[in-house]
XYZ file of C-alpha atoms in Angstrom:
594
model
C 18.632 -42.835 6.340
C 20.071 -43.732 2.925
C 19.084 -41.413 0.130
C 17.994 -44.302 -2.024
C 16.035 -46.265 0.609
C 12.297 -46.717 0.366
C 11.981 -44.946 3.755
C 13.501 -41.799 2.266
C 11.191 -42.043 -0.759
C 8.213 -42.093 1.627
C 9.558 -38.995 3.446
C 9.953 -37.177 0.123
C 6.426 -38.197 -0.869
C 5.023 -36.804 2.400
C 6.926 -33.544 1.862
C 5.653 -33.259 -1.708
C 2.062 -33.884 -0.593
C 2.393 -31.161 2.053
C 3.634 -28.709 -0.621
C 0.759 -29.586 -2.958
C -1.780 -29.120 -0.164
C -0.260 -25.753 0.692
C 0.155 -24.338 -2.799
C -2.547 -25.980 -4.930
C -5.303 -27.492 -2.790
C -5.545 -24.512 -0.419
C -6.964 -22.389 -3.240
C -10.044 -24.612 -3.304
C -10.707 -24.463 0.455
C -14.260 -23.430 1.367
C -14.839 -19.992 2.905
C -16.040 -21.653 6.112
C -12.661 -23.416 6.508
C -10.200 -21.158 4.688
C -7.097 -22.844 6.141
C -8.156 -26.490 5.952
C -5.422 -27.538 3.508
C -2.812 -25.406 5.276
C -3.512 -27.220 8.565
C -3.305 -30.654 6.851
C 0.004 -29.597 5.261
C 1.294 -28.490 8.664
C 0.514 -31.894 10.203
C 2.421 -33.653 7.398
C 5.433 -31.326 7.766
C 5.518 -32.098 11.500
C 5.528 -35.846 10.678
C 8.413 -35.376 8.234
C 10.264 -33.417 10.909
C 9.910 -36.332 13.361
C 11.014 -38.891 10.812
C 14.098 -36.745 10.150
C 14.927 -36.466 13.855
C 14.693 -40.251 14.220
C 17.112 -40.688 11.316
C 19.673 -38.136 12.421
C 22.195 -40.607 13.835
C 25.100 -41.045 11.528
C 23.895 -38.588 8.870
C 26.068 -35.869 7.410
C 25.696 -32.784 9.644
C 25.315 -30.121 6.918
C 22.888 -32.190 4.875
C 20.683 -32.811 7.897
C 20.861 -29.175 9.005
C 19.727 -28.037 5.559
C 16.847 -30.536 5.455
C 15.702 -29.438 8.887
C 16.006 -25.796 7.775
C 13.768 -26.519 4.750
C 11.094 -27.896 7.098
C 11.411 -24.931 9.466
C 11.053 -22.626 6.437
C 7.925 -24.420 5.175
C 6.419 -24.380 8.692
C 7.286 -20.677 9.018
C 5.527 -19.789 5.773
C 2.607 -22.030 6.717
C 2.080 -20.249 10.076
C 2.432 -16.829 8.450
C -0.176 -17.808 5.837
C -2.621 -18.682 8.617
C -1.975 -15.356 10.368
C 0.019 -16.880 13.238
C 2.895 -14.439 12.945
C 4.753 -15.217 16.168
C 4.932 -18.943 15.453
C 5.864 -18.148 11.855
C 8.689 -15.918 13.005
C 10.053 -18.635 15.354
C 10.240 -21.218 12.560
C 11.830 -18.779 10.095
C 14.399 -17.705 12.696
C 15.254 -21.374 13.375
C 15.684 -21.877 9.638
C 18.211 -19.018 9.350
C 20.073 -20.177 12.507
C 20.501 -23.695 11.072
C 21.784 -22.254 7.777
C 23.947 -19.435 9.173
C 27.313 -21.304 8.990
C 26.645 -22.572 5.436
C 24.610 -19.669 4.056
C 27.024 -19.035 1.147
C 27.055 -22.658 -0.062
C 25.057 -23.522 -3.205
C 22.919 -25.878 -1.066
C 21.766 -23.131 1.284
C 21.938 -19.681 -0.281
C 18.531 -19.708 -2.027
C 16.720 -20.995 1.053
C 18.462 -18.445 3.292
C 17.441 -15.568 1.007
C 13.821 -16.780 0.881
C 13.696 -17.094 4.675
C 14.959 -13.527 5.007
C 12.422 -12.327 2.429
C 9.649 -13.898 4.484
C 10.945 -12.370 7.701
C 10.967 -9.032 5.901
C 7.321 -9.468 4.864
C 6.374 -10.617 8.369
C 7.869 -7.519 10.009
C 6.229 -5.281 7.370
C 2.872 -6.750 8.322
C 3.603 -5.746 11.905
C 4.360 -2.239 10.652
C 7.965 -2.559 11.827
C 9.359 -1.254 8.566
C 12.908 -0.618 9.772
C 13.264 -4.238 10.956
C 11.864 -5.456 7.632
C 14.432 -3.291 5.859
C 17.287 -4.971 7.780
C 16.232 -8.499 6.727
C 15.649 -7.562 3.099
C 18.886 -5.603 2.714
C 20.742 -8.533 4.256
C 19.132 -10.875 1.653
C 20.153 -8.457 -1.111
C 23.755 -8.325 0.154
C 23.934 -12.137 0.348
C 22.722 -12.532 -3.243
C 25.337 -10.062 -4.481
C 28.103 -11.746 -2.498
C 27.155 -15.236 -3.702
C 26.994 -14.108 -7.340
C 30.413 -12.523 -6.974
C 32.136 -15.415 -5.152
C 30.426 -18.454 -6.705
C 27.714 -17.566 -9.212
C 26.707 -21.155 -10.077
C 22.962 -21.858 -10.048
C 22.259 -22.905 -6.439
C 19.886 -25.679 -5.349
C 16.223 -24.865 -5.002
C 14.936 -25.576 -1.443
C 12.482 -28.212 -2.753
C 15.374 -30.297 -4.138
C 16.427 -31.343 -0.636
C 13.440 -33.689 -0.632
C 13.810 -35.092 -4.155
C 15.333 -38.261 -5.498
C 18.511 -37.730 -7.542
C 16.757 -38.297 -10.892
C 14.136 -35.610 -10.102
C 16.644 -32.830 -9.431
C 16.237 -29.627 -11.447
C 18.305 -28.485 -14.418
C 20.753 -25.638 -13.930
C 18.520 -23.441 -16.043
C 15.495 -24.060 -13.818
C 17.610 -23.561 -10.672
C 18.871 -20.255 -11.957
C 15.341 -19.108 -12.846
C 14.035 -19.894 -9.346
C 16.995 -18.271 -7.612
C 16.612 -15.094 -9.663
C 12.886 -15.075 -8.899
C 13.631 -15.184 -5.154
C 16.009 -12.233 -5.561
C 13.415 -10.334 -7.620
C 11.062 -10.758 -4.643
C 13.734 -9.242 -2.387
C 13.913 -6.164 -4.624
C 10.134 -5.951 -4.915
C 9.688 -5.896 -1.128
C 12.585 -3.466 -0.729
C 10.878 -1.084 -3.182
C 7.794 -1.128 -0.930
C 9.866 -0.665 2.224
C 11.656 2.371 0.735
C 8.287 3.784 -0.344
C 7.038 3.448 3.254
C 10.147 5.178 4.561
C 9.588 7.979 2.012
C 12.884 7.232 0.245
C 11.100 7.933 -3.038
C 14.077 7.924 -5.366
C 15.388 4.605 -4.058
C 11.884 3.120 -4.153
C 11.514 4.085 -7.827
C 14.912 2.671 -8.698
C 14.083 -0.672 -7.049
C 10.637 -0.739 -8.595
C 12.154 -0.214 -12.048
C 14.714 -2.994 -11.531
C 11.982 -5.336 -10.262
C 9.815 -4.685 -13.319
C 12.761 -5.276 -15.658
C 13.665 -8.545 -13.931
C 10.070 -9.792 -13.892
C 9.969 -9.448 -17.675
C 13.411 -10.979 -18.090
C 12.502 -14.094 -16.092
C 8.822 -14.168 -17.102
C 7.682 -14.016 -13.491
C 4.744 -11.603 -13.413
C 0.985 -11.168 -13.643
C 0.322 -8.865 -16.612
C -2.310 -6.679 -14.921
C -0.298 -6.148 -11.741
C 2.902 -5.532 -13.731
C 1.188 -2.979 -15.974
C -0.286 -1.121 -13.021
C 3.093 -0.976 -11.255
C 4.755 0.342 -14.417
C 2.041 2.993 -14.873
C 2.426 4.050 -11.235
C 6.195 4.288 -11.681
C 5.565 6.695 -14.595
C 4.082 9.153 -12.082
C 7.408 9.213 -10.211
C 9.269 9.997 -13.455
C 6.728 12.714 -14.228
C 7.424 14.345 -10.871
C 11.087 14.496 -11.908
C 10.217 15.849 -15.397
C 11.701 12.689 -16.994
C 9.161 12.439 -19.798
C 10.999 9.870 -21.891
C 11.194 7.432 -18.964
C 7.568 8.116 -17.995
C 6.408 7.444 -21.560
C 8.438 4.236 -21.677
C 6.772 2.946 -18.491
C 3.309 3.780 -19.827
C 3.936 2.255 -23.260
C 5.229 -0.909 -21.576
C 2.180 -0.914 -19.287
C -0.128 -0.854 -22.328
C 1.765 -3.645 -24.090
C 1.923 -5.966 -21.067
C -1.674 -5.219 -20.058
C -2.820 -6.447 -23.465
C -1.328 -9.867 -22.584
C -4.045 -10.208 -19.946
C -6.375 -10.942 -22.817
C -8.227 -8.036 -24.324
C -10.741 -6.614 -21.874
C -12.988 -9.698 -21.874
C -16.437 -9.794 -23.315
C -19.434 -11.022 -21.332
C -19.406 -14.381 -23.203
C -16.060 -15.324 -21.636
C -15.908 -17.611 -18.630
C -14.568 -14.767 -16.546
C -16.812 -13.758 -13.694
C -18.508 -10.370 -13.855
C -16.218 -9.267 -10.998
C -13.051 -10.216 -12.941
C -14.244 -8.238 -15.937
C -15.027 -5.233 -13.762
C -11.593 -5.432 -12.218
C -9.847 -5.624 -15.572
C -11.812 -2.663 -16.900
C -10.984 -0.667 -13.789
C -7.237 -1.359 -14.106
C -7.305 -0.348 -17.764
C -9.011 2.917 -16.819
C -6.404 3.519 -14.087
C -3.591 3.162 -16.628
C -5.479 5.565 -18.915
C -5.511 8.096 -16.061
C -1.730 7.883 -15.792
C -1.521 8.641 -19.534
C -3.746 11.711 -19.025
C -1.341 12.953 -16.323
C 1.564 12.368 -18.707
C 0.040 14.455 -21.525
C -1.074 17.181 -19.134
C 2.301 17.441 -17.387
C 4.220 17.535 -20.666
C 2.017 20.373 -21.980
C 2.133 22.329 -18.715
C 5.916 22.044 -18.450
C 6.263 23.306 -22.021
C 4.012 26.266 -21.181
C 6.251 27.175 -18.212
C 9.246 27.245 -20.545
C 7.512 29.361 -23.165
C 5.515 31.929 -21.220
C 6.494 35.541 -20.674
C 5.857 37.484 -17.456
C 2.161 38.000 -18.250
C 1.534 34.364 -19.122
C 1.519 34.731 -22.913
C 3.636 32.755 -25.377
C 7.036 34.411 -25.918
C 7.945 34.059 -29.647
C 11.675 34.751 -29.141
C 11.878 32.051 -26.493
C 9.997 29.745 -28.860
C 12.565 30.202 -31.658
C 15.459 29.795 -29.262
C 14.042 26.532 -27.832
C 13.354 25.132 -31.307
C 16.961 25.733 -32.359
C 18.284 24.223 -29.143
C 16.069 21.161 -29.499
C 17.313 20.422 -32.985
C 20.856 20.247 -31.647
C 20.202 18.106 -28.576
C 17.466 15.737 -29.696
C 19.350 12.860 -31.280
C 22.206 12.550 -28.803
C 20.098 12.713 -25.686
C 17.611 10.036 -26.651
C 20.261 7.475 -27.649
C 22.150 7.881 -24.405
C 19.205 7.646 -22.045
C 17.297 4.864 -23.790
C 19.741 2.125 -22.780
C 19.223 2.657 -19.077
C 15.469 2.224 -18.998
C 14.473 -0.296 -21.633
C 12.048 -2.974 -20.500
C 11.900 -6.492 -21.816
C 13.055 -8.821 -24.518
C 13.324 -7.795 -28.136
C 9.764 -8.713 -29.159
C 8.288 -6.813 -26.206
C 10.687 -3.942 -26.957
C 9.392 -3.646 -30.515
C 5.774 -3.392 -29.341
C 6.764 -0.852 -26.683
C 8.653 1.282 -29.216
C 5.663 1.210 -31.557
C 3.455 2.371 -28.685
C 5.922 5.145 -27.761
C 5.910 6.509 -31.296
C 2.250 7.457 -30.899
C 3.104 10.349 -28.582
C 6.070 12.672 -28.207
C 8.225 12.871 -25.083
C 9.830 16.227 -25.932
C 8.328 19.593 -25.046
C 5.813 20.778 -27.638
C 6.880 24.217 -28.860
C 3.940 25.247 -31.048
C 0.215 24.691 -31.462
C 0.541 21.749 -33.864
C 2.858 19.816 -31.551
C 0.755 20.678 -28.494
C -2.432 19.569 -30.251
C -1.009 16.108 -30.998
C -0.264 15.528 -27.310
C -3.626 17.033 -26.361
C -5.464 14.567 -28.634
C -3.694 11.562 -27.110
C -4.632 12.847 -23.655
C -8.220 13.406 -24.763
C -8.507 9.828 -26.048
C -7.412 8.515 -22.675
C -9.940 10.837 -20.998
C -12.716 9.101 -22.958
C -11.292 5.690 -22.036
C -11.053 6.538 -18.333
C -14.551 8.066 -18.271
C -16.038 4.884 -19.735
C -15.273 3.087 -16.495
C -15.264 5.920 -13.947
C -18.800 7.132 -14.552
C -20.492 9.774 -12.468
C -22.813 7.164 -10.945
C -20.743 5.258 -8.453
C -17.417 7.051 -9.044
C -18.322 10.709 -8.615
C -14.940 11.873 -7.258
C -12.884 9.976 -9.845
C -15.166 11.100 -12.655
C -14.891 14.760 -11.687
C -11.088 14.545 -11.372
C -10.920 13.114 -14.904
C -13.148 15.896 -16.254
C -10.987 18.468 -14.419
C -7.935 17.002 -16.161
C -9.787 17.230 -19.476
C -10.543 20.880 -18.763
C -6.882 21.458 -17.837
C -5.847 19.917 -21.192
C -8.045 22.472 -23.001
C -6.678 25.270 -20.828
C -3.057 24.507 -21.659
C -3.839 23.946 -25.355
C -5.445 27.415 -25.432
C -2.081 28.862 -24.371
C -0.577 27.679 -27.676
C -3.476 29.045 -29.772
C -2.787 32.473 -31.281
C -6.314 33.228 -32.473
C -8.333 34.789 -29.603
C -11.714 33.685 -30.950
C -10.586 30.044 -31.153
C -8.976 30.338 -27.747
C -12.317 31.541 -26.389
C -14.057 28.504 -27.886
C -11.641 26.201 -26.038
C -12.494 27.846 -22.731
C -16.186 27.524 -23.618
C -15.626 23.750 -23.954
C -14.307 23.783 -20.380
C -17.437 25.579 -19.149
C -19.646 23.060 -20.987
C -18.003 20.101 -19.256
C -17.690 21.616 -15.757
C -20.994 23.444 -15.283
C -23.285 20.386 -15.537
C -21.098 18.564 -12.980
C -21.235 21.483 -10.581
C -25.007 21.524 -10.991
C -25.444 17.959 -9.709
C -22.976 18.156 -6.804
C -24.194 18.471 -3.252
C -21.714 20.927 -1.660
C -22.573 19.539 1.782
C -20.925 16.204 0.943
C -18.393 17.400 -1.600
C -17.267 20.750 -0.229
C -13.686 20.566 -1.519
C -14.607 19.486 -5.070
C -17.441 21.990 -5.086
C -14.989 24.812 -4.259
C -12.544 23.633 -6.913
C -15.288 23.730 -9.537
C -16.559 27.156 -8.422
C -13.066 28.563 -8.666
C -12.270 26.952 -11.996
C -15.561 28.071 -13.540
C -14.971 31.609 -12.267
C -11.410 31.598 -13.637
C -12.568 30.294 -17.010
C -15.271 32.952 -17.367
C -12.699 35.547 -16.258
C -10.274 34.369 -18.932
C -13.012 34.471 -21.597
C -13.989 37.979 -20.517
C -10.362 39.117 -20.863
C -10.167 37.581 -24.341
C -13.413 39.294 -25.427
C -12.048 42.627 -24.148
C -8.856 42.045 -26.178
C -10.965 41.228 -29.262
C -13.075 44.356 -28.623
C -9.969 46.536 -28.373
C -9.072 45.615 -31.945
C -12.418 46.924 -33.250
C -12.896 50.482 -34.456
C -15.853 50.754 -32.171
C -17.417 48.379 -29.619
C -20.699 46.987 -30.975
C -23.579 46.216 -28.644
C -23.150 42.448 -29.142
C -19.538 42.522 -27.836
C -20.525 44.774 -24.915
C -23.294 42.341 -23.963
C -20.886 39.412 -24.213
C -18.209 41.092 -22.055
C -20.752 42.047 -19.393
C -22.391 38.642 -19.286
C -19.023 36.840 -18.963
C -17.937 39.248 -16.227
C -21.212 38.712 -14.321
C -20.823 34.920 -14.523
C -17.223 35.100 -13.305
C -18.354 37.310 -10.400
C -21.181 34.857 -9.618
C -18.816 31.861 -9.281
C -16.143 33.780 -7.347
C -18.856 34.918 -4.932
C -20.124 31.344 -4.578
C -16.582 30.260 -3.746
C -16.179 33.058 -1.164
C -19.592 32.235 0.324
C -18.462 28.625 0.845
C -15.851 29.980 3.288
C -18.484 31.579 5.521
C -19.505 29.926 8.798
C -23.055 28.570 9.409
C -24.102 32.104 10.490
C -22.987 33.376 7.069
C -20.071 35.335 8.555
C -16.854 35.589 6.524
C -13.802 34.398 8.522
C -11.712 37.024 10.319
C -8.534 35.104 9.456
C -8.374 32.781 6.462
C -6.957 29.266 6.754
C -3.636 28.652 5.016
C -5.018 26.383 2.259
C -7.739 28.847 1.160
C -5.800 32.084 1.667
C -4.443 32.516 -1.858
C -7.596 31.409 -3.744
C -9.766 33.668 -1.539
C -7.489 36.668 -2.119
C -7.307 36.014 -5.861
C -11.114 35.764 -5.949
C -11.445 39.139 -4.161
C -8.859 40.706 -6.491
C -10.522 39.337 -9.640
C -13.979 40.496 -8.515
C -12.534 43.996 -7.992
C -11.100 43.905 -11.522
C -14.327 42.523 -12.997
C -16.443 45.350 -11.582
C -13.970 47.691 -13.241
C -14.486 45.945 -16.598
C -18.293 46.120 -16.653
C -19.363 48.441 -19.469
C -22.307 50.773 -18.936
C -23.431 54.106 -20.350
C -25.234 54.848 -17.085
C -22.769 56.973 -15.071
C -24.596 56.275 -11.835
C -24.245 52.550 -12.404
C -20.607 53.094 -13.317
C -20.036 54.895 -10.023
C -21.632 52.025 -8.110
C -19.376 49.533 -9.895
C -16.306 51.604 -9.061
C -17.389 51.780 -5.421
C -17.766 47.970 -5.266
C -14.432 47.549 -7.009
C -12.758 49.833 -4.456
C -14.271 47.869 -1.558
C -12.763 44.608 -2.835
C -9.333 46.137 -3.460
C -9.470 47.714 0.013
C -10.275 44.334 1.587
C -7.026 42.939 0.179
C -4.899 45.864 1.363
C -6.463 45.921 4.851
C -6.159 42.156 5.285
C -2.440 42.182 4.439
C -1.840 45.067 6.844
C -3.544 43.108 9.603
C -1.851 39.780 8.743
C 1.559 40.533 7.211
C 2.203 36.777 6.775
C -0.327 36.796 3.944
C 1.773 39.172 1.823
C 4.063 36.522 0.335
C 1.043 34.623 -1.071
C -0.385 37.605 -2.962
C 2.499 39.944 -3.733
C 1.459 40.879 -7.291
C -2.234 41.241 -6.429
C -1.416 43.347 -3.364
C 0.792 45.730 -5.324
C -1.918 46.332 -7.944
C -4.618 46.646 -5.256
C -2.651 49.367 -3.455
C -2.278 51.192 -6.748
C -6.040 50.990 -7.416
C -6.926 52.071 -3.862
C -4.844 55.176 -4.609
C -6.336 55.849 -8.057
C -10.026 54.970 -7.797
C -11.207 57.695 -5.373
C -9.867 60.414 -7.710
C -11.559 58.820 -10.727
C -14.800 58.554 -8.788
C -14.554 62.220 -7.788
C -14.181 63.212 -11.446
C -17.188 61.129 -12.417
C -19.275 62.629 -9.578
C -18.318 66.118 -10.706
C -19.534 65.240 -14.213
C -22.806 63.938 -12.811
C -23.489 66.965 -10.595
C -21.405 69.822 -12.034
C -22.991 72.418 -9.696
C -22.092 70.826 -6.336
């Protein structure tokens, strides 16, 4: 069949119509016949295949093999799209068999890579991840080999059914070939994620995102979400500069999706909802960034009792001055996303928040405020009605931001106020939760509220110790905070009881440490209650002793528990030794004649 003959033109026309049906028309298919256009396209492809077979005599072998391979590829994708995986696999396999001998020629390489990509996807859908990996890694290796040995822009598969004058420019060929390879990397990133090869997955995800920007092949919302998700990987590795870069790029690219649309736009209500949700999800990744950066700085700065160590602070400030400039220049090159205009917007976004450890209150507060802004943004979408779990997690992060900021605050009164803000945001949420349905969240809130009241009580005691004499107002405050902490620790411990209200003989692994800490803190709290009534004081000491004793006895019975509560156990043993003597002395004072 001569390339210029009218018969060939008709074949090309049929092929083009089949492609249009498959790619364009199929989007408009009614829900009752979702594959109508796909089936029509399939029938046309089969016709083209028969016309080719009839014309095979006397044709050039490689040219015919490639044309047949293109049809097998199109039929393979068509069957996969209509959920007929076995038939799809057969066609795709036939395509790669036809191309095998010529797979490195510019006519075949792009088609071969795309066929392998599709086989990779097909095996992923069957949950055969290892097989998918083999096809995708083979596609990756072929791309690298072709670029090394030839490197010229190869033909796009569609060109095998085009007249000479319609053929693509080298620039367009290159763009399509690179897009196919970007798909290979994108699917490999997912395969590595499935196989829990996290580092490799992140590396491939990063490369994919970079390439999508380079070749303008991406949907802004999806790209932004992938970049924000990648930031979480960098956070887990304490790479704050890279994490910030991903998030800043996510913000910039997301804004290309049109600002979050207003109701007047033609967008459907569902599209608007979806866009708002994605924006809130990116905001949540920013919250994690700010929180992680602050918490990591606290770990560096705290002494053995959890307070800020001023010597360490000075030392880290001096060290930072030295390192700062060099480090940033060196690492920036490796991670930058995008062309120069995107880069400028990303850099401007990055400058809004630091990526180095904050070393004092001022620096910590700036990061805190960025985090807090994103909390408001995330809460706008994830409201308590309809998104109760998400909403509570966001509020817990907000509380954690206040908690870590308090670490940097030197003034005890102001520190107390920050913890009070945590109480004000958590208590109302706890009040509306049904513990029957939300047992885990309910326990988390009980424990955090107890811990926060405990912390405030400790701060009020420290403030009281600086006074000449404790006034009745401070005493009242200390006692009321201690009682509230006890109340929430007890609620938490009660949630561990069985339906007959019996406390477990042996605690489950995941609640062991919190339960022991709760017992230990309650023991300490009873010791902190201030009363002028010696009888009451004796009762408090007795209760305190019982809680300390529980800890000691439990660890004797289950020695495995010791490693989870070493510090608490040591102090409990000490108190179990001391308290009886103190109680004896107090009894003697009460009844001197016994």
